Amino acid sequence: MPVLVMKFGGTSVATLDRIKRAAKRVGVEVSKGYDVIVIVSAMSGETNKLVGFVEETSPLFDAREYDAVVSSGENVTAGLMALTLQEMDVPARSWQGWQVPVKTTSAHSSARIEDIPPENITRKFGEGMRVAVVAGFQGISPEGRITTLGRGGSDTTAVAFAAAFGAERCDIYTDVDGVYTTDPRICDKARKLDRIAFEEMLELASLGAKVLQTRSVELAMRYKVKLRVLSSFEEQSDDAGTLVCDEEDIMESNVVAGVAYSRDEAKMTLVSVADRPGIAAAIFTPLSEAGVNVDMIVQNISEEGRTDMTFSCPTNQVPRAEKAMIDAKARGDINFHDIVADTAVAKVSVVGIGMRSHTGVAAKMFQVLAKEGINIKVITTSEIKISVLIDRKYMELAVQALHDAFELEKAS
């Protein structure tokens, strides 16, 4: 029988009533003739509670035991979902990551999936099981220890299973009814997209859109897994939600597909750094080793052999970045006069595959921001996106103005 993967996020399984509602959706797909693999997250709020228990018990915790604790939330949901399906007379059983097995690296709390052998689940399908309810977010290391995949890891689990089993489609059920041109909470003209290209979704996810985890979109793009994002709380039709697919599967699209934003950004500047070969490596190597996620980078014009180096990173990584730079200066690896952190900035981006073949998007974006009196601090571009760093107080205004300017409320 064809295989369908269905993933239910934390809000979709937050209560027993919601688990029943999700189970009914699974039952509908079983009645259509699918063998279904259901990936479940922990019940809403459960993972945060478990993380709190770990941090209160052991501030400098063993990451292996951290994974053992925080992965338990998904185990509970998987068991409850399987029991609910059984009550509906749907042959189902739960699977923990190690039982599948979901083979991962040993990087506890941020492991990556390396392999999902399909034999165990396929054999059970052959014996009459119709639904495999798999605990998302978790796997097993080469050493036989439980691992977790990081926040949003259940999305990645779902896509990886769809790839491993050659699933017809991977449906991601969440608390929104699809992918929008921007956040509807900020812009009331935001429009739900029927389809969006993998590359556009990858950029939007990495730039702040919270609908899908970035790694899940990367996997879907690599293995050509058709992803559908839809709501757990609304009646479904065959064309519900948003389909994330190949660019070739989209007939026409707007030049700009969406506007993304990231509120928790910081701009850091090393003032008066020696301008010499290797200085960029001397700065960004210790930042990388300290686990600082550097995004935008700008180097000023050199004057008298000195230059300023500016980069952005998440606000909560500023202390780590400052320490890495001060330690590098103390070792004599770099020399700078000062380090300045601005933690009141935000990143706003426009994304669209149509930008490859249309000129003037950057000019239009900058004109719109100038008209609103918004100063741009840093600019970065790629083939299908333009990002700017601006004062955080102007973030919502910028998103609304750009959404209006590119007429994203209108379908192509």
Coordinates of C-alpha atoms in Angstrom, one line a residue:
M1 CA 0.0 0.0 0.0
P2 CA 1.2 3.6 -0.5
V3 CA 2.7 5.2 2.5
L4 CA 1.7 8.6 3.9
V5 CA 3.6 10.5 6.7
M6 CA 1.5 12.7 9.0
K7 CA 3.2 14.8 11.7
F8 CA 1.3 16.4 14.6
G9 CA 3.0 19.3 16.5
G10 CA 2.7 20.0 20.2
T11 CA -0.5 22.1 20.0
S12 CA -2.1 19.5 17.9
V13 CA -1.7 16.8 20.6
A14 CA -1.9 19.2 23.7
T15 CA -4.9 17.3 25.3
L16 CA -6.5 14.0 25.0
D17 CA -9.4 15.6 23.0
R18 CA -6.9 16.9 20.5
I19 CA -5.2 13.6 20.3
K20 CA -8.6 12.1 19.5
R21 CA -9.2 14.7 16.8
A22 CA -5.7 14.0 15.3
A23 CA -6.4 10.2 15.4
K24 CA -9.6 10.7 13.4
R25 CA -7.6 12.4 10.7
V26 CA -5.3 9.5 10.6
G27 CA -8.3 7.1 10.4
V28 CA -9.6 9.0 7.3
E29 CA -6.2 8.4 5.5
V30 CA -6.2 4.7 6.5
S31 CA -9.7 4.4 5.0
K32 CA -8.3 5.8 1.8
G33 CA -5.9 2.8 1.6
Y34 CA -2.7 4.3 3.0
D35 CA -0.3 2.7 5.4
V36 CA 0.4 5.7 7.7
I37 CA 3.4 6.7 9.7
V38 CA 2.4 9.3 12.3
I39 CA 5.2 11.4 13.9
V40 CA 4.2 13.1 17.1
S41 CA 5.7 15.9 19.2
A42 CA 5.4 16.1 23.0
M43 CA 2.2 17.6 24.3
S44 CA 2.4 21.4 24.2
G45 CA 4.5 22.8 27.0
E46 CA 5.8 19.4 28.1
T47 CA 9.3 19.7 26.6
N48 CA 9.8 23.1 28.3
K49 CA 8.8 21.6 31.6
L50 CA 11.3 18.7 31.2
V51 CA 14.1 21.1 30.2
G52 CA 13.3 23.1 33.4
F53 CA 13.6 19.9 35.5
V54 CA 17.0 19.2 34.0
E55 CA 18.4 22.7 34.5
E56 CA 17.1 22.9 38.1
T57 CA 18.6 19.5 38.9
S58 CA 22.0 20.0 37.2
P59 CA 22.9 23.4 35.8
L60 CA 26.0 21.9 34.1
F61 CA 24.1 18.8 33.0
D62 CA 25.3 15.7 31.2
A63 CA 23.9 16.1 27.7
R64 CA 23.3 12.4 27.4
E65 CA 21.0 12.4 30.4
Y66 CA 19.4 15.6 29.2
D67 CA 18.3 13.8 26.0
A68 CA 17.0 10.8 28.1
V69 CA 14.8 13.2 30.0
V70 CA 13.5 15.6 27.3
S71 CA 12.8 12.8 24.8
S72 CA 10.3 11.2 27.2
G73 CA 7.5 13.7 26.2
E74 CA 7.3 12.3 22.7
N75 CA 7.1 8.7 24.1
V76 CA 4.0 9.6 26.1
T77 CA 2.2 11.2 23.1
A78 CA 3.1 8.2 20.9
G79 CA 1.7 5.7 23.3
L80 CA -1.5 7.8 23.8
M81 CA -2.0 8.2 20.1
A82 CA -1.6 4.4 19.5
L83 CA -4.1 3.6 22.2
T84 CA -6.6 6.1 20.8
L85 CA -6.3 4.5 17.3
Q86 CA -6.7 1.1 18.8
E87 CA -9.9 2.3 20.4
M88 CA -11.1 3.2 16.9
D89 CA -10.3 -0.3 15.7
V90 CA -7.3 0.9 13.7
P91 CA -4.3 -1.5 14.0
A92 CA -1.6 0.7 15.4
R93 CA 1.4 0.6 17.7
S94 CA 3.9 3.1 19.1
W95 CA 7.6 3.2 18.2
Q96 CA 10.4 5.0 20.1
G97 CA 13.4 6.2 18.1
W98 CA 15.6 3.3 19.2
Q99 CA 13.0 0.7 18.1
V100 CA 12.8 1.8 14.5
P101 CA 15.8 2.5 14.7
V102 CA 16.4 6.2 13.9
K103 CA 20.2 6.2 13.7
T104 CA 21.8 9.6 14.5
T105 CA 25.1 11.1 15.2
S106 CA 26.4 11.4 18.8
A107 CA 25.8 15.2 19.1
H108 CA 23.5 15.1 22.0
S109 CA 20.7 17.7 22.0
S110 CA 21.5 18.5 18.4
A111 CA 22.0 15.2 16.7
R112 CA 21.5 14.7 12.9
I113 CA 19.7 11.7 11.4
E114 CA 22.1 9.4 9.5
D115 CA 19.9 6.5 8.6
I116 CA 16.3 5.1 9.0
P117 CA 16.3 1.4 8.0
P118 CA 12.7 0.7 7.0
E119 CA 12.7 -3.1 7.6
N120 CA 11.1 -3.2 11.1
I121 CA 8.2 -1.0 10.3
T122 CA 7.7 -2.4 6.8
R123 CA 7.5 -5.9 8.3
K124 CA 4.8 -4.9 10.7
F125 CA 2.8 -3.2 7.9
G126 CA 3.0 -6.6 6.2
E127 CA 1.7 -8.3 9.3
G128 CA -1.4 -6.1 9.4
M129 CA -0.4 -2.9 11.2
R130 CA -1.9 0.1 9.5
V131 CA -0.4 2.9 11.6
A132 CA 3.1 3.3 13.0
V133 CA 3.1 6.0 15.6
V134 CA 6.7 7.2 16.0
A135 CA 8.0 9.5 18.7
G136 CA 9.5 12.4 16.9
F137 CA 12.6 14.5 17.8
Q138 CA 14.6 11.4 19.0
G139 CA 17.0 8.7 17.8
I140 CA 19.8 6.5 18.9
S141 CA 23.6 7.2 18.8
P142 CA 26.2 4.7 17.6
E143 CA 27.0 4.2 21.3
G144 CA 23.4 3.1 22.0
R145 CA 22.3 6.3 23.8
I146 CA 19.1 8.2 23.2
T147 CA 19.7 11.4 21.3
T148 CA 17.5 14.4 20.4
L149 CA 17.5 16.5 17.3
G150 CA 17.1 20.0 18.6
R151 CA 14.0 22.3 18.7
G152 CA 11.6 21.5 15.9
G153 CA 13.2 18.2 15.4
S154 CA 9.9 16.4 14.9
D155 CA 9.5 18.2 11.5
T156 CA 12.9 16.7 10.5
T157 CA 11.9 13.3 11.8
A158 CA 8.8 13.4 9.6
V159 CA 10.6 14.4 6.4
A160 CA 13.3 11.8 7.0
F161 CA 10.7 9.1 7.4
A162 CA 9.0 10.2 4.2
A163 CA 12.3 10.0 2.3
A164 CA 13.2 6.6 3.9
F165 CA 9.8 5.0 3.0
G166 CA 9.2 6.7 -0.3
A167 CA 6.1 8.3 1.0
E168 CA 3.6 9.8 -1.4
R169 CA 3.5 13.0 0.8
C170 CA 4.4 14.3 4.2
D171 CA 1.6 16.3 5.9
I172 CA 2.7 18.6 8.7
Y173 CA -0.2 19.4 11.0
T174 CA 0.2 22.5 13.1
D175 CA -1.7 25.4 14.6
V176 CA -1.7 27.5 11.4
D177 CA -3.5 26.6 8.2
G178 CA -0.5 27.0 5.9
V179 CA 2.4 29.2 4.9
Y180 CA 1.6 32.9 4.6
T181 CA 3.2 35.8 2.7
T182 CA 4.1 37.2 6.1
D183 CA 3.1 36.8 9.7
P184 CA -0.7 37.5 9.9
R185 CA -0.3 38.8 13.4
I186 CA 1.7 41.7 12.1
C187 CA 0.0 42.3 8.7
D188 CA -3.7 41.7 8.3
K189 CA -3.3 41.6 4.6
A190 CA -1.1 38.4 4.8
R191 CA -2.3 35.8 2.3
K192 CA -2.0 32.0 2.5
L193 CA 0.0 30.5 -0.3
D194 CA -1.3 27.5 -2.1
R195 CA 2.2 26.5 -3.2
I196 CA 5.7 27.6 -2.4
A197 CA 9.1 26.4 -3.8
F198 CA 11.5 24.5 -1.5
E199 CA 14.1 27.2 -1.9
E200 CA 11.7 30.0 -0.9
M201 CA 10.5 28.0 2.1
L202 CA 14.1 27.3 3.1
E203 CA 15.0 31.0 3.0
L204 CA 11.8 32.0 4.9
A205 CA 12.4 29.3 7.6
S206 CA 16.0 30.3 8.1
L207 CA 15.1 34.0 8.2
G208 CA 12.6 33.8 11.0
A209 CA 9.4 32.1 9.7
K210 CA 8.4 29.6 12.4
V211 CA 6.2 27.3 10.3
L212 CA 8.8 24.7 9.5
Q213 CA 12.2 23.8 10.9
T214 CA 15.0 24.7 8.5
R215 CA 16.6 21.2 8.5
S216 CA 13.3 19.6 7.6
V217 CA 13.0 21.8 4.5
E218 CA 16.6 21.0 3.5
L219 CA 15.8 17.3 3.7
A220 CA 12.6 17.7 1.7
M221 CA 14.4 19.6 -1.0
R222 CA 17.3 17.1 -1.2
Y223 CA 15.0 14.0 -1.4
K224 CA 12.1 15.7 -3.3
V225 CA 9.6 15.0 -0.5
K226 CA 6.3 16.8 -1.1
L227 CA 5.5 18.7 2.1
R228 CA 2.0 20.0 3.0
V229 CA 1.5 22.4 5.9
L230 CA -2.0 22.5 7.2
S231 CA -4.0 23.1 10.4
S232 CA -5.1 20.5 12.9
F233 CA -8.1 22.6 13.8
E234 CA -9.9 23.2 10.5
E235 CA -11.9 20.9 8.2
Q236 CA -9.6 19.6 5.4
S237 CA -10.2 19.5 1.7
D238 CA -7.8 17.9 -0.8
D239 CA -6.2 21.3 -1.6
A240 CA -6.0 22.5 2.0
G241 CA -2.9 24.1 3.4
T242 CA 0.3 25.0 1.5
L243 CA 2.2 22.5 -0.6
V244 CA 6.0 23.0 -0.5
C245 CA 7.3 21.6 -3.7
D246 CA 9.8 21.9 -6.7
E247 CA 9.9 25.2 -8.5
E248 CA 8.8 23.3 -11.6
D249 CA 5.5 22.4 -9.9
I250 CA 4.6 26.0 -9.6
M251 CA 3.0 27.5 -12.8
E252 CA 3.4 31.2 -12.0
S253 CA 4.6 33.0 -8.9
N254 CA 5.1 36.6 -7.7
V255 CA 8.5 38.1 -7.9
V256 CA 8.5 38.2 -4.1
A257 CA 6.9 35.3 -2.3
G258 CA 7.0 36.6 1.3
V259 CA 8.4 38.9 3.9
A260 CA 10.2 37.3 6.9
Y261 CA 11.5 38.9 10.0
S262 CA 13.7 38.0 13.0
R263 CA 13.2 40.1 16.1
D264 CA 16.0 38.7 18.3
E265 CA 19.0 40.0 16.4
A266 CA 22.1 41.9 17.6
K267 CA 24.6 43.9 15.6
M268 CA 28.2 43.6 16.9
T269 CA 31.1 45.8 15.7
L270 CA 34.8 45.3 16.3
V271 CA 36.2 48.9 16.1
S272 CA 39.5 49.5 14.5
V273 CA 40.8 46.0 13.7
A274 CA 44.1 45.6 11.9
D275 CA 43.4 45.2 8.2
R276 CA 45.6 42.3 7.1
P277 CA 45.3 38.9 5.4
G278 CA 43.7 36.4 7.6
I279 CA 42.0 38.8 10.0
A280 CA 38.5 37.5 9.0
A281 CA 39.5 34.0 9.9
A282 CA 41.1 35.2 13.1
I283 CA 37.8 36.8 14.1
F284 CA 35.2 34.2 12.9
T285 CA 37.1 31.0 13.9
P286 CA 36.8 31.7 17.6
L287 CA 33.2 32.8 17.2
S288 CA 32.5 29.5 15.5
E289 CA 34.3 27.5 18.2
A290 CA 32.2 29.4 20.8
G291 CA 29.0 28.3 19.1
V292 CA 28.0 31.8 17.9
N293 CA 25.7 31.7 14.9
V294 CA 27.0 34.6 12.8
D295 CA 24.7 35.8 10.0
M296 CA 25.4 39.1 8.2
I297 CA 29.0 40.3 7.9
V298 CA 30.2 43.7 6.7
Q299 CA 33.8 45.1 6.6
N300 CA 34.3 48.8 6.4
I301 CA 36.8 50.5 4.0
S302 CA 40.3 50.4 5.5
E303 CA 41.9 53.6 6.7
E304 CA 45.6 53.7 7.7
G305 CA 45.7 49.9 8.0
R306 CA 42.6 49.7 10.3
T307 CA 39.0 48.7 9.6
D308 CA 35.8 48.0 11.4
M309 CA 34.2 44.5 11.2
T310 CA 30.4 44.2 11.8
F311 CA 28.4 41.1 12.1
S312 CA 25.0 40.0 13.4
C313 CA 24.1 37.1 15.7
P314 CA 21.1 36.1 17.9
T315 CA 20.7 38.4 20.9
N316 CA 21.2 35.6 23.4
Q317 CA 24.6 34.8 22.0
V318 CA 26.1 38.3 22.5
P319 CA 27.8 37.5 25.8
R320 CA 29.4 34.4 24.2
A321 CA 30.5 36.4 21.2
E322 CA 32.0 39.2 23.5
K323 CA 33.9 36.6 25.5
A324 CA 35.3 34.9 22.4
M325 CA 36.6 38.2 21.1
I326 CA 38.1 39.3 24.3
D327 CA 39.8 36.0 24.8
A328 CA 41.1 36.1 21.2
K329 CA 42.5 39.6 21.9
A330 CA 44.1 38.4 25.1
R331 CA 45.9 35.6 23.2
G332 CA 47.2 38.2 20.6
D333 CA 45.2 36.6 17.7
I334 CA 43.4 39.9 17.0
N335 CA 43.7 43.5 18.1
F336 CA 40.8 46.0 18.2
H337 CA 40.1 49.2 20.1
D338 CA 36.5 48.4 21.2
I339 CA 33.6 46.0 20.8
V340 CA 30.2 47.5 20.4
A341 CA 26.9 45.5 20.7
D342 CA 23.6 46.9 19.5
T343 CA 20.8 44.5 20.8
A344 CA 17.9 46.7 19.6
V345 CA 17.9 45.7 16.0
A346 CA 15.8 43.3 13.8
K347 CA 16.3 41.6 10.5
V348 CA 13.7 42.0 7.7
S349 CA 13.9 40.0 4.5
V350 CA 12.1 39.7 1.2
V351 CA 12.2 36.3 -0.5
G352 CA 11.2 35.1 -4.0
I353 CA 12.5 32.8 -6.8
G354 CA 11.2 35.4 -9.2
M355 CA 14.0 37.7 -8.1
R356 CA 16.4 35.6 -10.3
S357 CA 14.8 36.9 -13.5
H358 CA 13.5 40.4 -12.3
T359 CA 15.6 43.4 -11.6
G360 CA 14.8 46.3 -9.3
V361 CA 13.7 44.4 -6.2
A362 CA 16.5 45.7 -4.1
A363 CA 16.0 49.3 -5.3
K364 CA 12.2 49.1 -4.6
M365 CA 12.8 47.6 -1.1
F366 CA 15.3 50.4 -0.2
Q367 CA 13.0 53.1 -1.6
V368 CA 10.1 51.8 0.5
L369 CA 12.1 51.8 3.7
A370 CA 13.5 55.3 3.0
K371 CA 10.0 56.6 2.4
E372 CA 9.0 55.3 5.9
G373 CA 12.1 57.0 7.4
I374 CA 13.7 53.6 8.3
N375 CA 17.5 53.6 8.3
I376 CA 19.3 50.5 7.0
K377 CA 22.3 49.4 9.1
V378 CA 23.4 46.2 7.3
I379 CA 22.4 44.7 3.9
T380 CA 23.0 41.1 2.6
T381 CA 21.7 39.5 -0.5
S382 CA 21.5 36.1 -2.2
E383 CA 20.0 35.0 -5.5
I384 CA 16.5 34.9 -4.1
K385 CA 16.6 37.1 -0.9
I386 CA 17.5 40.5 0.4
S387 CA 17.9 41.0 4.1
V388 CA 18.4 44.3 6.0
L389 CA 19.1 45.0 9.6
I390 CA 17.1 47.9 11.0
D391 CA 16.1 49.4 14.4
R392 CA 13.7 46.9 16.1
K393 CA 11.1 49.6 16.8
Y394 CA 10.5 49.9 13.0
M395 CA 10.3 46.1 12.3
E396 CA 6.5 45.9 12.1
L397 CA 6.2 49.0 10.0
A398 CA 8.9 47.7 7.6
V399 CA 7.1 44.3 7.2
Q400 CA 3.7 46.0 6.5
A401 CA 5.2 48.6 4.1
L402 CA 7.1 45.9 2.1
H403 CA 4.1 43.6 2.0
D404 CA 2.0 46.5 0.6
A405 CA 4.7 47.6 -1.9
F406 CA 5.1 44.2 -3.4
E407 CA 1.3 43.6 -3.4
L408 CA 1.7 40.3 -1.7
E409 CA -2.0 40.2 -0.8
K410 CA -2.7 39.5 -4.5
A411 CA -2.2 36.1 -6.0
S412 CA 0.1 35.9 -9.1

